[in-house]
mmCIF file of C-alpha atoms and ligand atoms in Angstrom:
data_model
loop_
_atom_site.group_PDB
_atom_site.id
_atom_site.type_symbol
_atom_site.label_atom_id
_atom_site.label_comp_id
_atom_site.label_asym_id
_atom_site.label_seq_id
_atom_site.Cartn_x
_atom_site.Cartn_y
_atom_site.Cartn_z
ATOM 1 C CA MET A 235 7.369 60.966 219.415
ATOM 2 C CA ARG A 236 5.097 63.640 218.354
ATOM 3 C CA SER A 237 4.553 65.694 221.405
ATOM 4 C CA THR A 238 1.962 68.389 219.940
ATOM 5 C CA ILE A 239 -1.644 67.416 219.250
ATOM 6 C CA ARG A 240 -2.577 68.344 215.821
ATOM 7 C CA THR A 241 -6.137 68.117 214.350
ATOM 8 C CA ARG A 242 -7.461 69.195 210.758
ATOM 9 C CA ILE A 243 -10.787 69.297 209.050
ATOM 10 C CA ALA A 244 -10.164 68.574 205.191
ATOM 11 C CA PRO A 245 -13.553 69.874 203.841
ATOM 12 C CA SER A 246 -13.806 69.495 199.914
ATOM 13 C CA PRO A 247 -14.788 72.910 198.435
ATOM 14 C CA THR A 248 -17.777 70.997 196.311
ATOM 15 C CA GLY A 249 -20.659 72.558 198.287
ATOM 16 C CA LEU A 250 -21.522 75.113 200.884
ATOM 17 C CA PHE A 251 -20.228 74.814 204.485
ATOM 18 C CA HIS A 252 -22.876 72.539 206.256
ATOM 19 C CA ILE A 253 -23.370 71.280 209.715
ATOM 20 C CA GLY A 254 -21.126 68.178 209.353
ATOM 21 C CA THR A 255 -18.367 70.631 208.657
ATOM 22 C CA ALA A 256 -19.246 72.807 211.374
ATOM 23 C CA ARG A 257 -19.439 69.730 213.985
ATOM 24 C CA ALA A 258 -16.059 68.154 212.739
ATOM 25 C CA ALA A 259 -14.392 71.500 212.806
ATOM 26 C CA LEU A 260 -15.812 72.174 216.535
ATOM 27 C CA PHE A 261 -14.577 68.544 217.736
ATOM 28 C CA ASN A 262 -11.130 68.956 216.089
ATOM 29 C CA TYR A 263 -10.735 72.614 217.377
ATOM 30 C CA LEU A 264 -12.009 71.950 221.065
ATOM 31 C CA TYR A 265 -9.842 68.561 220.966
ATOM 32 C CA ALA A 266 -6.657 70.345 219.910
ATOM 33 C CA LYS A 267 -7.438 73.469 222.094
ATOM 34 C CA LYS A 268 -8.085 71.555 225.231
ATOM 35 C CA ASN A 269 -4.765 70.003 224.635
ATOM 36 C CA GLY A 270 -2.542 72.945 224.024
ATOM 37 C CA GLY A 271 -2.272 71.729 220.368
ATOM 38 C CA GLN A 272 -3.258 73.182 216.671
ATOM 39 C CA PHE A 273 -6.108 73.010 214.333
ATOM 40 C CA ILE A 274 -5.317 73.177 210.792
ATOM 41 C CA LEU A 275 -7.866 73.703 208.059
ATOM 42 C CA ARG A 276 -6.674 72.015 204.704
ATOM 43 C CA ILE A 277 -8.856 72.284 201.622
ATOM 44 C CA GLU A 278 -9.195 69.248 199.832
ATOM 45 C CA ASP A 279 -9.901 70.214 196.223
ATOM 46 C CA THR A 280 -8.729 67.315 193.900
ATOM 47 C CA ASP A 281 -11.829 67.037 192.396
ATOM 48 C CA LYS A 282 -11.068 69.407 190.027
ATOM 49 C CA GLU A 283 -14.368 69.723 188.391
ATOM 50 C CA ARG A 284 -16.730 70.060 191.461
ATOM 51 C CA SER A 285 -14.497 72.053 193.258
ATOM 52 C CA LYS A 286 -15.411 76.286 193.141
ATOM 53 C CA LYS A 287 -13.794 79.101 194.822
ATOM 54 C CA GLU A 288 -16.946 80.537 196.175
ATOM 55 C CA PHE A 289 -17.706 77.163 198.258
ATOM 56 C CA GLU A 290 -13.786 77.614 199.653
ATOM 57 C CA ASP A 291 -14.772 81.296 200.584
ATOM 58 C CA ASP A 292 -17.963 79.750 202.079
ATOM 59 C CA ILE A 293 -15.764 77.369 204.193
ATOM 60 C CA PHE A 294 -13.356 80.305 205.438
ATOM 61 C CA ASN A 295 -16.496 82.077 206.162
ATOM 62 C CA GLY A 296 -18.436 79.546 208.075
ATOM 63 C CA LEU A 297 -15.532 79.008 210.152
ATOM 64 C CA SER A 298 -15.017 82.365 211.108
ATOM 65 C CA TRP A 299 -18.875 82.646 211.702
ATOM 66 C CA LEU A 300 -18.262 80.126 214.315
ATOM 67 C CA GLY A 301 -15.456 81.756 215.729
ATOM 68 C CA ILE A 302 -12.718 79.334 214.705
ATOM 69 C CA ILE A 303 -9.683 80.721 213.563
ATOM 70 C CA PRO A 304 -7.610 77.627 212.160
ATOM 71 C CA ASP A 305 -3.858 78.079 213.640
ATOM 72 C CA GLU A 306 -2.853 77.025 210.009
ATOM 73 C CA GLY A 307 -4.723 77.312 206.555
ATOM 74 C CA PRO A 308 -4.828 78.461 203.117
ATOM 75 C CA LYS A 309 -5.392 82.104 204.462
ATOM 76 C CA GLU A 310 -3.420 81.891 207.733
ATOM 77 C CA GLY A 311 -0.367 79.901 206.194
ATOM 78 C CA GLY A 312 1.986 78.032 208.179
ATOM 79 C CA MET A 313 5.229 75.811 208.234
ATOM 80 C CA TYR A 314 3.377 72.771 206.710
ATOM 81 C CA GLY A 315 1.788 74.293 203.682
ATOM 82 C CA PRO A 316 0.463 74.546 201.154
ATOM 83 C CA TYR A 317 -2.635 74.090 202.417
ATOM 84 C CA ARG A 318 -4.809 73.257 199.113
ATOM 85 C CA GLN A 319 -4.246 69.805 197.697
ATOM 86 C CA SER A 320 -4.190 71.240 194.303
ATOM 87 C CA GLU A 321 -0.887 73.001 195.298
ATOM 88 C CA ARG A 322 0.454 69.868 196.903
ATOM 89 C CA LEU A 323 0.894 67.832 193.756
ATOM 90 C CA LEU A 324 4.598 67.221 194.262
ATOM 91 C CA PHE A 325 4.151 64.956 197.490
ATOM 92 C CA TYR A 326 1.784 62.911 195.909
ATOM 93 C CA VAL A 327 3.838 62.291 192.917
ATOM 94 C CA LYS A 328 6.414 61.273 195.176
ATOM 95 C CA ALA A 329 4.375 58.926 197.005
ATOM 96 C CA VAL A 330 3.072 57.208 194.040
ATOM 97 C CA ASP A 331 6.393 56.835 192.626
ATOM 98 C CA ARG A 332 7.549 55.062 195.455
ATOM 99 C CA LEU A 333 4.467 52.952 195.953
ATOM 100 C CA LEU A 334 4.803 51.625 192.280
ATOM 101 C CA ALA A 335 8.568 51.493 192.469
ATOM 102 C CA GLU A 336 8.033 49.432 195.676
ATOM 103 C CA GLU A 337 5.591 47.113 194.356
ATOM 104 C CA ASN A 338 2.989 48.201 196.594
ATOM 105 C CA ALA A 339 0.823 49.544 193.737
ATOM 106 C CA TYR A 340 0.436 49.027 190.233
ATOM 107 C CA TYR A 341 -1.381 49.926 187.105
ATOM 108 C CA CYS A 342 -4.742 48.359 186.431
ATOM 109 C CA PHE A 343 -5.589 48.378 182.704
ATOM 110 C CA HIS A 344 -9.413 47.153 183.108
ATOM 111 C CA ASP A 345 -12.037 49.879 181.594
ATOM 112 C CA ASP A 346 -15.123 50.756 183.224
ATOM 113 C CA TYR A 347 -17.146 48.241 180.846
ATOM 114 C CA TYR A 348 -15.006 45.330 182.165
ATOM 115 C CA LEU A 349 -15.524 46.401 185.742
ATOM 116 C CA GLU A 350 -19.104 46.635 185.319
ATOM 117 C CA GLN A 351 -19.388 43.322 183.762
ATOM 118 C CA GLU A 352 -17.155 41.713 186.687
ATOM 119 C CA LYS A 353 -18.945 43.217 189.306
ATOM 120 C CA LYS A 354 -22.461 41.711 188.056
ATOM 121 C CA ARG A 355 -20.988 38.582 187.524
ATOM 122 C CA LEU A 356 -19.537 38.415 190.925
ATOM 123 C CA LEU A 357 -22.752 39.414 192.531
ATOM 124 C CA ALA A 358 -24.761 36.988 190.565
ATOM 125 C CA GLU A 359 -22.349 34.161 191.920
ATOM 126 C CA LYS A 360 -22.994 35.945 195.297
ATOM 127 C CA LYS A 361 -19.522 36.747 195.745
ATOM 128 C CA PRO A 362 -18.474 40.171 197.058
ATOM 129 C CA PRO A 363 -17.814 42.577 194.175
ATOM 130 C CA ILE A 364 -14.067 42.737 194.608
ATOM 131 C CA HIS A 365 -11.993 43.179 191.521
ATOM 132 C CA GLU A 366 -9.376 40.618 190.623
ATOM 133 C CA CYS A 367 -6.820 41.842 188.347
ATOM 134 C CA GLU A 368 -4.828 40.267 186.151
ATOM 135 C CA TYR A 369 -2.149 43.150 185.812
ATOM 136 C CA ARG A 370 -1.409 43.225 189.540
ATOM 137 C CA GLU A 371 2.144 41.150 189.133
ATOM 138 C CA LEU A 372 2.812 43.012 185.981
ATOM 139 C CA SER A 373 6.378 44.639 186.272
ATOM 140 C CA LEU A 374 6.399 48.432 186.411
ATOM 141 C CA LYS A 375 8.324 48.487 183.200
ATOM 142 C CA GLU A 376 5.993 46.395 181.504
ATOM 143 C CA ALA A 377 3.086 48.230 182.897
ATOM 144 C CA GLU A 378 4.768 51.578 181.450
ATOM 145 C CA GLN A 379 5.151 50.074 177.952
ATOM 146 C CA LYS A 380 1.504 49.231 178.109
ATOM 147 C CA LYS A 381 0.631 52.532 179.054
ATOM 148 C CA GLU A 382 1.896 53.908 175.759
ATOM 149 C CA THR A 383 -0.701 52.164 173.975
ATOM 150 C CA LEU A 384 -3.843 52.094 176.246
ATOM 151 C CA SER A 385 -5.531 55.026 177.459
ATOM 152 C CA SER A 386 -7.764 53.556 180.148
ATOM 153 C CA PHE A 387 -6.077 52.874 183.553
ATOM 154 C CA VAL A 388 -6.021 53.615 186.917
ATOM 155 C CA ILE A 389 -3.367 52.723 189.781
ATOM 156 C CA ARG A 390 -4.179 50.502 192.509
ATOM 157 C CA PHE A 391 -2.694 49.785 195.761
ATOM 158 C CA LYS A 392 -1.810 45.840 196.040
ATOM 159 C CA SER A 393 -3.805 45.096 199.407
ATOM 160 C CA PRO A 394 -2.072 42.620 201.397
ATOM 161 C CA LYS A 395 -4.232 39.252 201.371
ATOM 162 C CA GLU A 396 -5.935 37.613 204.295
ATOM 163 C CA ARG A 397 -4.955 40.314 206.698
ATOM 164 C CA THR A 398 -6.886 41.788 209.754
ATOM 165 C CA VAL A 399 -6.517 45.570 209.646
ATOM 166 C CA ALA A 400 -7.333 46.657 212.915
ATOM 167 C CA PHE A 401 -7.556 50.289 214.830
ATOM 168 C CA LYS A 402 -8.669 51.587 218.150
ATOM 169 C CA ASP A 403 -11.316 54.313 217.364
ATOM 170 C CA HIS A 404 -11.398 56.752 220.300
ATOM 171 C CA ILE A 405 -15.400 56.907 219.718
ATOM 172 C CA ARG A 406 -16.067 53.293 218.767
ATOM 173 C CA GLY A 407 -13.657 51.459 220.113
ATOM 174 C CA PRO A 408 -11.655 48.519 218.543
ATOM 175 C CA ILE A 409 -12.799 48.280 214.909
ATOM 176 C CA SER A 410 -11.067 45.723 212.353
ATOM 177 C CA PHE A 411 -11.404 45.061 208.679
ATOM 178 C CA GLN A 412 -10.541 42.152 206.553
ATOM 179 C CA SER A 413 -8.084 43.145 204.170
ATOM 180 C CA ASP A 414 -9.307 40.949 201.061
ATOM 181 C CA LEU A 415 -12.934 42.844 201.619
ATOM 182 C CA LEU A 416 -10.986 45.951 200.846
ATOM 183 C CA GLY A 417 -9.709 44.704 197.593
ATOM 184 C CA ASP A 418 -6.930 46.492 195.538
ATOM 185 C CA PHE A 419 -8.425 50.203 195.791
ATOM 186 C CA SER A 420 -7.623 52.779 193.197
ATOM 187 C CA ILE A 421 -5.228 55.524 194.785
ATOM 188 C CA ALA A 422 -4.550 57.766 191.672
ATOM 189 C CA ARG A 423 -5.840 58.133 188.012
ATOM 190 C CA ASP A 424 -2.222 58.701 186.834
ATOM 191 C CA VAL A 425 0.909 59.295 188.926
ATOM 192 C CA ALA A 426 0.069 63.307 188.796
ATOM 193 C CA GLU A 427 -3.528 62.473 189.447
ATOM 194 C CA PRO A 428 -4.042 61.606 193.290
ATOM 195 C CA LEU A 429 -7.477 60.212 194.443
ATOM 196 C CA TYR A 430 -8.818 60.989 198.001
ATOM 197 C CA ASN A 431 -7.460 57.784 199.904
ATOM 198 C CA LEU A 432 -3.840 58.833 198.800
ATOM 199 C CA ALA A 433 -3.868 62.446 199.160
ATOM 200 C CA VAL A 434 -5.430 62.155 202.489
ATOM 201 C CA VAL A 435 -2.516 59.922 204.053
ATOM 202 C CA VAL A 436 0.272 61.793 202.301
ATOM 203 C CA ASP A 437 -1.148 65.111 204.041
ATOM 204 C CA ASP A 438 -1.905 63.717 207.178
ATOM 205 C CA HIS A 439 1.679 62.576 207.225
ATOM 206 C CA GLU A 440 3.477 65.697 205.896
ATOM 207 C CA MET A 441 1.301 68.062 208.195
ATOM 208 C CA ASN A 442 2.179 65.771 211.342
ATOM 209 C CA ILE A 443 -1.442 65.285 212.026
ATOM 210 C CA THR A 444 -1.557 63.177 215.197
ATOM 211 C CA HIS A 445 -5.538 62.730 215.348
ATOM 212 C CA VAL A 446 -7.724 62.154 212.394
ATOM 213 C CA ILE A 447 -11.638 63.366 213.808
ATOM 214 C CA ARG A 448 -13.968 62.701 211.041
ATOM 215 C CA GLY A 449 -17.381 61.675 210.222
ATOM 216 C CA GLU A 450 -18.319 57.961 210.375
ATOM 217 C CA ASP A 451 -19.057 57.705 206.526
ATOM 218 C CA HIS A 452 -15.166 57.913 206.505
ATOM 219 C CA ILE A 453 -14.752 54.646 208.411
ATOM 220 C CA SER A 454 -14.527 52.021 205.787
ATOM 221 C CA ASN A 455 -11.329 54.451 204.364
ATOM 222 C CA THR A 456 -9.716 54.149 207.439
ATOM 223 C CA PRO A 457 -8.342 50.550 206.996
ATOM 224 C CA LYS A 458 -7.145 51.711 203.496
ATOM 225 C CA HIS A 459 -5.456 54.945 205.187
ATOM 226 C CA ILE A 460 -3.725 52.342 207.482
ATOM 227 C CA LEU A 461 -2.580 50.212 204.861
ATOM 228 C CA LEU A 462 -1.018 53.173 202.821
ATOM 229 C CA PHE A 463 0.681 54.895 206.024
ATOM 230 C CA GLU A 464 2.076 51.497 206.433
ATOM 231 C CA ALA A 465 3.500 51.059 202.805
ATOM 232 C CA LEU A 466 4.733 54.691 203.126
ATOM 233 C CA GLY A 467 6.640 53.837 206.309
ATOM 234 C CA GLU A 468 4.991 56.688 208.248
ATOM 235 C CA ALA A 469 3.667 56.930 211.688
ATOM 236 C CA MET A 470 0.088 56.617 212.134
ATOM 237 C CA PRO A 471 -2.367 59.170 213.661
ATOM 238 C CA GLN A 472 -4.907 58.215 215.771
ATOM 239 C CA PHE A 473 -8.794 58.054 214.699
ATOM 240 C CA ALA A 474 -12.071 58.880 215.942
ATOM 241 C CA HIS A 475 -15.484 58.717 214.010
ATOM 242 C CA LEU A 476 -18.125 60.936 214.597
ATOM 243 C CA PRO A 477 -21.567 59.303 214.011
ATOM 244 C CA LEU A 478 -23.379 60.738 211.443
ATOM 245 C CA ILE A 479 -26.066 63.623 211.864
ATOM 246 C CA LEU A 480 -29.703 62.239 211.417
ATOM 247 C CA GLY A 481 -32.220 64.245 210.239
ATOM 248 C CA LYS A 482 -35.928 64.051 211.786
ATOM 249 C CA ASP A 483 -36.835 60.845 209.747
ATOM 250 C CA ARG A 484 -33.589 59.217 210.831
ATOM 251 C CA ALA A 485 -32.948 58.505 207.189
ATOM 252 C CA LYS A 486 -31.640 61.950 205.813
ATOM 253 C CA ARG A 487 -28.646 63.406 207.043
ATOM 254 C CA TYR A 488 -28.850 66.887 208.257
ATOM 255 C CA VAL A 489 -25.855 67.930 206.202
ATOM 256 C CA ASP A 490 -28.193 66.950 203.204
ATOM 257 C CA THR A 491 -31.235 69.371 204.202
ATOM 258 C CA VAL A 492 -29.912 71.798 206.889
ATOM 259 C CA GLY A 493 -26.694 73.728 205.167
ATOM 260 C CA LEU A 494 -25.756 77.053 206.906
ATOM 261 C CA PRO A 495 -26.564 79.436 204.102
ATOM 262 C CA PRO A 496 -25.391 83.205 204.326
ATOM 263 C CA ALA A 497 -29.108 84.003 205.111
ATOM 264 C CA ARG A 498 -29.081 82.037 208.104
ATOM 265 C CA ARG A 499 -25.844 83.345 209.360
ATOM 266 C CA ASP A 500 -27.215 87.041 208.925
ATOM 267 C CA LEU A 501 -30.083 85.942 210.913
ATOM 268 C CA VAL A 502 -28.089 85.092 213.729
ATOM 269 C CA ALA A 503 -25.191 87.771 213.132
ATOM 270 C CA SER A 504 -26.173 89.877 216.246
ATOM 271 C CA ASN A 505 -26.087 86.613 218.370
ATOM 272 C CA PRO A 506 -23.779 84.385 217.249
ATOM 273 C CA PRO A 507 -24.264 80.865 218.442
ATOM 274 C CA ARG A 508 -20.649 80.179 218.972
ATOM 275 C CA ASP A 509 -20.861 79.937 222.956
ATOM 276 C CA TYR A 510 -23.777 77.651 222.831
ATOM 277 C CA LEU A 511 -22.095 75.431 219.962
ATOM 278 C CA ILE A 512 -18.771 75.363 221.933
ATOM 279 C CA SER A 513 -20.546 74.694 225.093
ATOM 280 C CA PHE A 514 -22.674 71.920 223.716
ATOM 281 C CA TYR A 515 -19.419 70.273 222.292
ATOM 282 C CA ASP A 516 -17.427 70.847 225.097
ATOM 283 C CA GLN A 517 -19.951 68.983 227.181
ATOM 284 C CA VAL A 518 -19.499 66.016 224.818
ATOM 285 C CA LEU A 519 -15.899 65.980 224.813
ATOM 286 C CA SER A 520 -15.304 66.261 228.544
ATOM 287 C CA ALA A 521 -18.113 63.942 229.674
ATOM 288 C CA ARG A 522 -16.428 61.584 227.191
ATOM 289 C CA ILE A 523 -19.660 60.578 225.515
ATOM 290 C CA VAL A 524 -19.882 58.070 223.096
ATOM 291 C CA PRO A 525 -22.843 59.090 220.652
ATOM 292 C CA ILE A 526 -22.637 56.152 218.813
ATOM 293 C CA ARG A 527 -26.056 54.577 220.035
ATOM 294 C CA LEU A 528 -27.147 58.000 221.082
ATOM 295 C CA ASN A 529 -28.416 58.901 217.693
ATOM 296 C CA ASP A 530 -31.907 59.877 218.962
ATOM 297 C CA SER A 531 -30.661 61.789 221.572
ATOM 298 C CA PHE A 532 -27.894 63.536 219.322
ATOM 299 C CA GLN A 533 -30.646 64.452 217.162
ATOM 300 C CA THR A 534 -32.752 65.866 219.473
ATOM 301 C CA ILE A 535 -29.880 68.164 220.442
ATOM 302 C CA VAL A 536 -29.198 69.093 217.008
ATOM 303 C CA ASP A 537 -32.440 70.096 216.391
ATOM 304 C CA ASP A 538 -32.251 72.365 219.378
ATOM 305 C CA MET A 539 -29.093 73.556 217.963
ATOM 306 C CA ILE A 540 -30.720 74.312 214.651
ATOM 307 C CA GLU A 541 -33.915 75.740 216.483
ATOM 308 C CA ALA A 542 -31.674 77.958 218.740
ATOM 309 C CA VAL A 543 -29.729 79.448 215.956
ATOM 310 C CA SER A 544 -32.152 79.655 213.439
ATOM 311 C CA SER A 545 -35.187 81.304 214.990
ATOM 312 C CA ARG A 546 -34.118 82.253 218.283
ATOM 313 C CA ARG A 547 -37.481 81.010 219.596
ATOM 314 C CA ARG A 548 -35.629 79.353 222.451
ATOM 315 C CA THR A 549 -32.780 81.432 224.456
ATOM 316 C CA VAL A 550 -29.302 80.483 223.945
ATOM 317 C CA GLU A 551 -29.340 79.351 227.533
ATOM 318 C CA GLN A 552 -32.424 77.385 227.677
ATOM 319 C CA ALA A 553 -31.144 75.297 224.529
ATOM 320 C CA ILE A 554 -27.683 74.551 226.653
ATOM 321 C CA ALA A 555 -29.806 73.488 229.427
ATOM 322 C CA LYS A 556 -31.824 71.316 227.364
ATOM 323 C CA ALA A 557 -28.819 69.888 225.754
ATOM 324 C CA ASN A 558 -27.065 69.362 228.834
ATOM 325 C CA ALA A 559 -30.211 67.325 230.131
ATOM 326 C CA ASP A 560 -30.306 65.133 226.826
ATOM 327 C CA ILE A 561 -26.923 64.365 227.103
ATOM 328 C CA LYS A 562 -27.326 63.149 230.863
ATOM 329 C CA ALA A 563 -30.494 61.249 230.166
ATOM 330 C CA ALA A 564 -28.697 59.469 227.303
ATOM 331 C CA LEU A 565 -26.000 58.712 229.587
ATOM 332 C CA ASN A 566 -28.138 57.317 232.155
ATOM 333 C CA GLU A 567 -29.753 55.152 229.316
ATOM 334 C CA ARG A 568 -26.864 53.964 228.556
ATOM 335 C CA GLN A 569 -25.528 52.568 232.149
HETATM 336 N N1 LIG B 1263 -12.490 65.650 202.077
HETATM 337 C C1 LIG B 1263 -12.927 64.922 202.940
HETATM 338 C C2 LIG B 1263 -14.625 65.156 203.261
HETATM 339 O O1 LIG B 1263 -14.803 66.312 202.942
HETATM 340 C C3 LIG B 1263 -12.329 64.783 204.024
HETATM 341 C C4 LIG B 1263 -12.435 63.800 204.875
HETATM 342 C C5 LIG B 1263 -11.345 63.445 205.836
HETATM 343 O O2 LIG B 1263 -11.608 64.121 207.172
HETATM 344 O O3 LIG B 1263 -10.462 62.522 206.195
HETATM 345 O O4 LIG B 1263 -15.469 64.153 203.491
#
């Protein structure tokens, strides 16, 4: 049994630190700290082309701007390092090798053109666009020989057929997915080129993460992660998916429109919003609010937060009071 709570954020350094990361950081940080646990920063830089050092620095600066110092991370070090995926290749190679050897993964040699045509055909037949791979049952030996002559391939996970993958989400409650609809998802471009779904599972396991608290945009990845945890014989963390932050038009996410660029930080440098943000999120956590159907109110709160930190038109205290009132009203609405 793992006793210490360990949470993490795993941002990709492919853009400036944004409000979505700030929020995930606060939830994870507060949850860990409330339970005497540890908060870890892991940099997910498997996308070599889009990952940039300046964005990684911006993540470090963004966190310290929020007053959050990770217990472990690329700068802080720790017992479970390295904390950048680009430095953890050996772990992934080991996992991919194992999945291939135990026939839980296989090489798929279909190229993009084939996959596109297949998808078009399935959609035209009103079927779910799930790739059926003729290479699924090829032995590893045969596949390795084929690999010598074919340049286009990817490694896929062999999803079980007709299985319900269920988990209890700490925010949304019970959730289940049919494995047939997940299909044989890709886990690596090659043995030493892992993709997100594989790397995240390996890292969460190796780093002893007990609670994965992340944005709702990852909810459909979670059943894939569960299957991978099982195939690798690893203990499962618990999951909580935070609702997306909506923009004023409800359609656009704040993360797209409201980054927290340095200029904005400078504006509030003399009056850091940390207490405001922490108090706000603390309320959210301790009240056990399930903000899933509260997107309108949640959005109002976020609007206030942005307003408070960016223009200081409202004092921080007023903004907290307003946020608390919004939370209460939203809770009453739900009863
Ligand atoms: N790199 C992913 C992201 O930035 C992390 C997702 C996760 O927390 O598992 O969205």
